[in-house]
Coordinates of C-alpha atoms and ligand atoms in Angstrom, one line a residue:
X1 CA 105.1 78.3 100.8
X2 CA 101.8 77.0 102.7
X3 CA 99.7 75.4 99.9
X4 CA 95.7 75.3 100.2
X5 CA 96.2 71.6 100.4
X6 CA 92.8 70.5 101.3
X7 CA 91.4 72.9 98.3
X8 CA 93.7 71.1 95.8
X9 CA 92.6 67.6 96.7
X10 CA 89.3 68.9 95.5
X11 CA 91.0 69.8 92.3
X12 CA 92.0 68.1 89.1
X13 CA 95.5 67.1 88.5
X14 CA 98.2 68.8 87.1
X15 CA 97.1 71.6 87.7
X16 CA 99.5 75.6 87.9
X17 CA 98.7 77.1 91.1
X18 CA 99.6 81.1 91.3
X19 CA 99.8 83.1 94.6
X20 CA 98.8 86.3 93.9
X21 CA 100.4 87.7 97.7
X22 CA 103.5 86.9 96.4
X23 CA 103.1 88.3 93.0
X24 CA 101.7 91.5 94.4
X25 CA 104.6 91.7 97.3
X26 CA 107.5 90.9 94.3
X27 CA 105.7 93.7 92.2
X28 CA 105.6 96.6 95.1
X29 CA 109.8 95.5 95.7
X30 CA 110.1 96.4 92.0
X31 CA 108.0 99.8 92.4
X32 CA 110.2 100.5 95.5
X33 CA 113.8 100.0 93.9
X34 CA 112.9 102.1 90.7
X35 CA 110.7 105.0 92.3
X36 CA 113.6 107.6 92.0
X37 CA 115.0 106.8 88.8
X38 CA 113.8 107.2 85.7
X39 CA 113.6 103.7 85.0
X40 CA 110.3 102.1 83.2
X41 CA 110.0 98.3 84.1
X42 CA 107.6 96.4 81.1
X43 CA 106.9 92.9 81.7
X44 CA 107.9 90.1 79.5
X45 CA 104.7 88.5 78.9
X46 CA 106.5 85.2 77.1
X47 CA 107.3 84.6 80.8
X48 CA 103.6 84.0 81.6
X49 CA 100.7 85.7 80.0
X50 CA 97.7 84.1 82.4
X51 CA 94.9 86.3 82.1
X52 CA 94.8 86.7 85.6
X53 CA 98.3 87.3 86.4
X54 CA 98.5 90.1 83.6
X55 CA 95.4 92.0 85.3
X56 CA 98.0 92.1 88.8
X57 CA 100.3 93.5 87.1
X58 CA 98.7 95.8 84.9
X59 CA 97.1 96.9 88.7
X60 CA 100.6 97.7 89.4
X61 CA 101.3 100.2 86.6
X62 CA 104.0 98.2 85.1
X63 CA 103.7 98.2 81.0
X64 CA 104.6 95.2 78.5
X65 CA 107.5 93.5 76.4
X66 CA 105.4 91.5 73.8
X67 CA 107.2 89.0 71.2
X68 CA 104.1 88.5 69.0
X69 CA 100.6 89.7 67.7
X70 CA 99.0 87.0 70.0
X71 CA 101.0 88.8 72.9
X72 CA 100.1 92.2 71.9
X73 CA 96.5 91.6 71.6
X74 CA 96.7 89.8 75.5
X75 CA 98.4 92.8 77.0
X76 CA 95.6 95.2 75.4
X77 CA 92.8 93.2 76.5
X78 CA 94.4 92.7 80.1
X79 CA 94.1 97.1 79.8
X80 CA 97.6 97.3 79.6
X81 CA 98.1 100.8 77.6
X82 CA 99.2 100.8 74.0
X83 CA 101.9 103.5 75.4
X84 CA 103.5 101.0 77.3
X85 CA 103.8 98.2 75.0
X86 CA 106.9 97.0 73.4
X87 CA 107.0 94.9 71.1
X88 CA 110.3 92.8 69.2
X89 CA 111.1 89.8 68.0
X90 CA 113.3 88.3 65.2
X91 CA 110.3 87.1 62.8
X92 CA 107.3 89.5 62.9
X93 CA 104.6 89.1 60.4
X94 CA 102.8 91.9 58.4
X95 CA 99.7 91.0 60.3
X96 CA 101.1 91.6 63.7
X97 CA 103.2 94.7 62.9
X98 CA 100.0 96.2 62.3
X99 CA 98.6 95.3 65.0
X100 CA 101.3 97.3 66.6
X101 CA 100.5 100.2 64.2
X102 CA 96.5 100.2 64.3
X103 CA 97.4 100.4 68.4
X104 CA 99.7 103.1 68.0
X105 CA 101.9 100.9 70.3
X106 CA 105.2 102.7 72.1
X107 CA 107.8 101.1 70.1
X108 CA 108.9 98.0 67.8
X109 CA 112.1 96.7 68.6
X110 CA 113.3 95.9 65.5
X111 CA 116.0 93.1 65.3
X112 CA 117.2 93.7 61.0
X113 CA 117.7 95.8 58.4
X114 CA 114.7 94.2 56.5
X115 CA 112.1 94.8 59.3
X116 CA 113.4 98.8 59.2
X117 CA 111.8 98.7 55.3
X118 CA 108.7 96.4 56.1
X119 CA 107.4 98.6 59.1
X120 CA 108.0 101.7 57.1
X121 CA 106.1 100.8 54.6
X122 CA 103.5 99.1 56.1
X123 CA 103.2 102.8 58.6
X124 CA 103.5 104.8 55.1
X125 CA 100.0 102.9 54.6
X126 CA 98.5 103.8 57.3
X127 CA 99.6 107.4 57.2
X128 CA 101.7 107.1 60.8
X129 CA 105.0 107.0 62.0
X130 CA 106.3 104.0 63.8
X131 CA 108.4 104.9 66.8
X132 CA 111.5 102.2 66.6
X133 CA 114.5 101.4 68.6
X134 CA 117.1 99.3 67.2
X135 CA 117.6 95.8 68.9
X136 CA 121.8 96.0 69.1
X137 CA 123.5 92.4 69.7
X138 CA 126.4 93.8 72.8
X139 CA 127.9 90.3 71.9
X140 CA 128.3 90.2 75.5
X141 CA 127.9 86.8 77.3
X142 CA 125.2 86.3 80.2
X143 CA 127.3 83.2 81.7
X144 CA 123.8 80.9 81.8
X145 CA 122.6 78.1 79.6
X146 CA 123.7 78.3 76.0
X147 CA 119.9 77.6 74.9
X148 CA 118.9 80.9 76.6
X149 CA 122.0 83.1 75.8
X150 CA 120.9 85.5 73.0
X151 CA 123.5 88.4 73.0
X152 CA 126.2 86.6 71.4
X153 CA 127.3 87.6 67.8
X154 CA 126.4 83.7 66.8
X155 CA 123.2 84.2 68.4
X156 CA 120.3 85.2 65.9
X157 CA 118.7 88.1 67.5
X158 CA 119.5 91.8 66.8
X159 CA 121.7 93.8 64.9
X160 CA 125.5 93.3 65.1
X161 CA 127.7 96.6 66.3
X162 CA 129.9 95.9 62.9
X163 CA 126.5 96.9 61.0
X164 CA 125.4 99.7 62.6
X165 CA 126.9 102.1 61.1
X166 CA 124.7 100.8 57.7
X167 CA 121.5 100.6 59.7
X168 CA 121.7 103.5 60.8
X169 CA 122.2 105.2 57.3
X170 CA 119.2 103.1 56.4
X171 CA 116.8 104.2 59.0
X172 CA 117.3 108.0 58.3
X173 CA 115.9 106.7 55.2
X174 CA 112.7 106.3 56.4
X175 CA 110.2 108.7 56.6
X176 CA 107.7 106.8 58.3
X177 CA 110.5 105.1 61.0
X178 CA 111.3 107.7 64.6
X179 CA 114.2 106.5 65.8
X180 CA 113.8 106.8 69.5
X181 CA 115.6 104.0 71.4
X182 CA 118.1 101.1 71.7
X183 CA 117.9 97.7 73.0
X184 CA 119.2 94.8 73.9
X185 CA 118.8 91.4 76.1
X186 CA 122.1 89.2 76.5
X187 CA 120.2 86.1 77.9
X188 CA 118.0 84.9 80.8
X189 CA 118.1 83.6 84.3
X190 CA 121.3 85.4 84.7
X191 CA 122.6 85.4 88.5
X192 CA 126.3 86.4 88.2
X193 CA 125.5 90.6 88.2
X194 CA 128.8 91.6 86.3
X195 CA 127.0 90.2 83.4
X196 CA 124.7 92.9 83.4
X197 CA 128.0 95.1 84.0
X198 CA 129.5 93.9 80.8
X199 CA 126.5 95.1 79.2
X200 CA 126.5 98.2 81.0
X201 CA 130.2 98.9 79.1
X202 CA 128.5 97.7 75.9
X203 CA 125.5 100.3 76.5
X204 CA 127.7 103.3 76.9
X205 CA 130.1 102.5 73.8
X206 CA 127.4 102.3 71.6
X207 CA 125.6 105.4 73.5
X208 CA 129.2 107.6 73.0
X209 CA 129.1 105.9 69.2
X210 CA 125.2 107.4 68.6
X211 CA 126.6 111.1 69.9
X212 CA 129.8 110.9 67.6
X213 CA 126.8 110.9 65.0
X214 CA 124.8 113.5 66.2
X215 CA 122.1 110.4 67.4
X216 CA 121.0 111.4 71.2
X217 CA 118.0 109.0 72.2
X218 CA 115.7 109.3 75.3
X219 CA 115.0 105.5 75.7
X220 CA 117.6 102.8 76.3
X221 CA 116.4 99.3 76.6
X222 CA 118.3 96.8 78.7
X223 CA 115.7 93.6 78.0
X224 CA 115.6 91.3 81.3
X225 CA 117.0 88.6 82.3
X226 CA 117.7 88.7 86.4
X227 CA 117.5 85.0 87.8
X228 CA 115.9 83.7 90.5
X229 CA 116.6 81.0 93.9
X230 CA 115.1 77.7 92.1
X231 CA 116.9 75.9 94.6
X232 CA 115.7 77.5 97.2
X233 CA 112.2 79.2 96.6
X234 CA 111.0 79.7 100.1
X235 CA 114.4 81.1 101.4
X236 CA 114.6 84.0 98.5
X237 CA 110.7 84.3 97.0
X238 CA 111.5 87.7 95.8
X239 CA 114.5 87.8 93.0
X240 CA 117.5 90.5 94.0
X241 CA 116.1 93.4 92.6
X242 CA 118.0 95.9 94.2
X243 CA 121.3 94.5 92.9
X244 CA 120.1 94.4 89.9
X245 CA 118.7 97.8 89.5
X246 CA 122.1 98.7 91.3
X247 CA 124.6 97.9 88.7
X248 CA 122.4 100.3 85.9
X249 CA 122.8 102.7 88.7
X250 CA 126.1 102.9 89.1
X251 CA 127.6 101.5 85.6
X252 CA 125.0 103.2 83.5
X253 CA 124.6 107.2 84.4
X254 CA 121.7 107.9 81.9
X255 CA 122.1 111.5 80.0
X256 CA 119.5 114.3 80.8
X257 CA 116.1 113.4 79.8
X258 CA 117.3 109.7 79.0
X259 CA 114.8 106.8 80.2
X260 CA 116.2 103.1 81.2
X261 CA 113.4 100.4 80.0
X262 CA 113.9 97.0 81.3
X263 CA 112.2 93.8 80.2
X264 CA 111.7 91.6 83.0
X265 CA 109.9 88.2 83.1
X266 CA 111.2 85.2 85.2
X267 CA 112.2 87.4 88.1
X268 CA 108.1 88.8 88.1
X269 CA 106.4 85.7 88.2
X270 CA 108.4 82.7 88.4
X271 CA 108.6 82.1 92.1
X272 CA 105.0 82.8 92.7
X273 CA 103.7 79.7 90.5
X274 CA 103.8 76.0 91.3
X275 CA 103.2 72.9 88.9
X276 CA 100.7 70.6 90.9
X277 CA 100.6 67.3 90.0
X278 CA 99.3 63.7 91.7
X279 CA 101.8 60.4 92.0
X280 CA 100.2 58.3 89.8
X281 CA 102.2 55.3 90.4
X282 CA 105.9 54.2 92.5
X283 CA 107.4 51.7 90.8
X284 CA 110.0 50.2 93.1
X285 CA 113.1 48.3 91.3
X286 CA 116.3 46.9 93.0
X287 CA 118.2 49.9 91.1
X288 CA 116.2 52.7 91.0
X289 CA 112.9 54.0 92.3
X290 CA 110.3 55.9 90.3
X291 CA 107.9 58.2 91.6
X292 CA 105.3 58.5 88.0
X293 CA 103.4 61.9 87.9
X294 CA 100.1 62.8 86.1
X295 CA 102.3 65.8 85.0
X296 CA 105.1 65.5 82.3
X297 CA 107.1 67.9 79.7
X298 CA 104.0 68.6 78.0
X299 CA 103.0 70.9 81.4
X300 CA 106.6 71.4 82.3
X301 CA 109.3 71.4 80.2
X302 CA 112.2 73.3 81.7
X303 CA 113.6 70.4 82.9
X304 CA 113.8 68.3 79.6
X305 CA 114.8 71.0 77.2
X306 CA 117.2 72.8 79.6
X307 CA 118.3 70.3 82.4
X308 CA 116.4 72.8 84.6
X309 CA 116.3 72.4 87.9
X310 CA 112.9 72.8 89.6
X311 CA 112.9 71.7 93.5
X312 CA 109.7 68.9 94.5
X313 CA 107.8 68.5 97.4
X314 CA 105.6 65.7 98.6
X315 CA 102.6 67.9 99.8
X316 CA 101.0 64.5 101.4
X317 CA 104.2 62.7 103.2
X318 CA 105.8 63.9 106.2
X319 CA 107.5 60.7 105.5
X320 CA 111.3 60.6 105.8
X321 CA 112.7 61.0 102.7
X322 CA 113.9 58.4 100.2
X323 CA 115.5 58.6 96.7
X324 CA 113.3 58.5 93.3
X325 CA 113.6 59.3 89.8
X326 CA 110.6 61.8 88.9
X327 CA 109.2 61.0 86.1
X328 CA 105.8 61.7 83.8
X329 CA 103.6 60.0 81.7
X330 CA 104.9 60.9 78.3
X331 CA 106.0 58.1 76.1
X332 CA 110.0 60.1 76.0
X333 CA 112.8 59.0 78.6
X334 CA 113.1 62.9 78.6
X335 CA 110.6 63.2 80.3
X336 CA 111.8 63.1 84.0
X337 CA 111.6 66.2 86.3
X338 CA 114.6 64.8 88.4
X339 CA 116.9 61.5 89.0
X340 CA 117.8 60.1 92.5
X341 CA 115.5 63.0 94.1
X342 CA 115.6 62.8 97.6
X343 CA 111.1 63.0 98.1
X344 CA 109.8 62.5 101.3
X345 CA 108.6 59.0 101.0
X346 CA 105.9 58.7 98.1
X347 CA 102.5 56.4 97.4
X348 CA 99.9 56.6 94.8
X349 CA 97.8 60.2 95.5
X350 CA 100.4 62.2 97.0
X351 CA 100.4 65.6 95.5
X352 CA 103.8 67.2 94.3
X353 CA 104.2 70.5 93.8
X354 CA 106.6 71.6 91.5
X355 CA 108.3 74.9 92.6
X356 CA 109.2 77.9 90.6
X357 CA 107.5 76.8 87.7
X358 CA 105.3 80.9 87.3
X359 CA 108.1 81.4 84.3
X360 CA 107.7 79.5 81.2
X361 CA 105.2 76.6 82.7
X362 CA 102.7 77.2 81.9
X363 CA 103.0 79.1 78.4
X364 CA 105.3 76.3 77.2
X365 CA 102.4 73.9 77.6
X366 CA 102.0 71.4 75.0
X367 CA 99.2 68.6 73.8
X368 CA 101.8 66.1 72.9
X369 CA 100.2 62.9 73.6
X370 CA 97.0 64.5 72.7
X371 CA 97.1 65.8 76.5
X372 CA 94.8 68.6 77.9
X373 CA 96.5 71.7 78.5
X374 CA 96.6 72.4 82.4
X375 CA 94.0 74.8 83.9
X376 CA 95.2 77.8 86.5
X377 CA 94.0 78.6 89.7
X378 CA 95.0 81.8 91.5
X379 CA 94.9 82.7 95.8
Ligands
LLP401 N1 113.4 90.6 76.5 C1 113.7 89.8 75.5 C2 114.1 90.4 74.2 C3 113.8 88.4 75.7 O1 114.1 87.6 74.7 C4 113.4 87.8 77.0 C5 113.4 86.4 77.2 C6 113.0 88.7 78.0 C7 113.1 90.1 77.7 C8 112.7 88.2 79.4 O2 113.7 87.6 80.0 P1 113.6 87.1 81.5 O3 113.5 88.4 82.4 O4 112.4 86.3 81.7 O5 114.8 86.4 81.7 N2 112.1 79.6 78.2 C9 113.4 79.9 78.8 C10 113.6 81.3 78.9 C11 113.6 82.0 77.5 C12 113.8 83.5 77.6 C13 113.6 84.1 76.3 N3 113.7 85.6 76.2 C14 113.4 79.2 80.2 O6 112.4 78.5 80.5 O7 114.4 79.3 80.9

């Protein structure tokens, strides 16, 4: 990626730097694969809910997967339509169900048999009917880190297939609850594509299961989760959509009438954002050489809470390269981006950029340390 450099040295450090070409360019590959299906991409605004970011891709059509109130309320006032608004999540509060409701959003995906009564209820209030689908855990296993695995049966989220049957006795309960979906989401930044075949399997059992009762439903939900290159960002900028889309093609044939949602967030945004930060200091030891950044966990945190791996590049040095331990400010030895990191050679005031970092940067930004929260800037 060419970075504005002499713009950022203007600019306070850290900083997230978002390239909207690349976020437009990744958004048209989407439109392209799913033109002739009947498949509805919403975008995961956890991944990154930036103001401006959310106005691209509401430019693009593309509707939203929302995991609170607070998210619900940003995809609105980006213009995102209520019609194209999911919204789930394990824990949601009366407040932001109705939210939902007073919106007349498309659907709640709703993750528990207590949830079913609450959002009844709370639509019997209001006189409406809540269109639902039920979150179903495939227990199926999206081979990636255990912290961002979530379709496992020890995992917390979603209904379990040995309940079903219950739930669904449950929901034909409710007269204020339209069934009119299921969903599910095994995991994120999954690479390996026969995980999303596994679920595929899942999808039709359960599908063959709903018939056997005399359940057909237009909208299946698949969630997200396709990965993307962090090793190699400027190689593959755009995440493998078409396989992707592929394996629903060929492993899930959808029934007349039937719609395929997916839930996509890393694979939108993530390679199209950039953590910018300045070397503050190199500290140079007989063992081990650090490069200290005015950036740490609290704008980054993939790296401490997931081993992520983020590739760095000395923006300033055209240096050969020689072999530090990155590291922030943050009083925590976990805070360190990488160890024996082979960075053109460093001095104080060389911007690092921080690649990939469009997916939960930014949004996992904390004031730990009583730190300001990093501003954005868009090209
Ligand atoms: N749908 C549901 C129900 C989800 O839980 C998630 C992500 C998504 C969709 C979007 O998944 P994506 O397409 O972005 O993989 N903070 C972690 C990732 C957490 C993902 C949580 N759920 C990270 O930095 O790797």
């Amino acid at each position: 990626m060419k970075f504005p450099i002499d713009k950022f040295q203007k600019l306070r450090t850290p900083f997230y730097y978002y390239d909207s070409e690349l976020l437009r360019t990744t958004l048209n590959e989407i439109k392209k694969q799913i033109q002739k299906d009947p498949f509805v991409v919403h975008y995961a605004l956890k991944a990154n809910s930036n103001p401006e970011i959310l106005r691209i891709i509401r430019e693009a059509g593309i509707g939203a997967d929302c995991v609170s109130g607070g998210e619900v309320e940003a995809a609105l006032e980006a213009g995102i339509p209520a019609s194209k608004i999911v919204f789930a999540g394990v824990g949601k509060t009366n407040w932001e169900i109705e939210v939902g409701l007073d919106n007349d959003i498309f659907c709640f995906n709703v993750e528990s048999m207590p949830e079913l009564e609450v959002i009844n209820q709370l639509a019997r209030e209001r006189n409406k009917m809540a269109h639902i689908a039920l979150r179903i855990n495939p227990n199926v296993s999206a081979h990636t880190h255990h912290y961002i695995t979530t379709g496992m049966n020890e995992n917390k989220f979603g209904i379990s297939l040995s309940d079903l049957d219950r739930v669904l006795d449950v929901t034909a309960r409710q007269s204020n609850l339209k069934l009119i979906g299921i969903h599910f989401h095994i995991g994120s930044q999954i690479n390996d594509m026969t995980a999303f075949q596994g679920l595929c399997l899942r999808v039709n059992e359960v599908r063959q299961y709903l018939l056997s009762r005399r359940i057909t439903l237009e909208h299946i939900n698949v969630g997200g989760g396709l990965g993307i290159d962090y090793e190699h960002p400027d190689a593959f900028p755009i995440a493998d959509f078409k396989s992707y889309f592929d394996v629903f093609r060929r492993h899930l044939p959808l029934h007349d009438g039937q719609k395929l949602h997916f839930e996509l967030g890393r694979s939108i945004v993530a390679q199209c954002g950039s953590l910018i930060a300045r070397t503050l200091y190199v500290k140079e030891g007989s063992s081990r050489s650090f490069v200290i950044l005015d950036a740490g966990f609290t704008e980054l945190i993939r790296p401490a809470l997931y081993q992520a791996y983020h590739k760095i590049e000395n923006l300033s040095s055209e240096l050969p390269p020689k072999e530090y331990d990155i590291v922030g400010p943050i009083c925590e030895s976990s805070d360190t981006f990488a160890k024996a990191y082979a960075l053109n050679e460093t001095k104080r005031g060389d911007l690092i950029a921080l690649r990939s970092a469009g997916a939960y940067g930014e949004v996992m930004a904390s004031q730990y340390n009583l730190r300001k929260l990093p501003k954005a800037y868009m090209d």
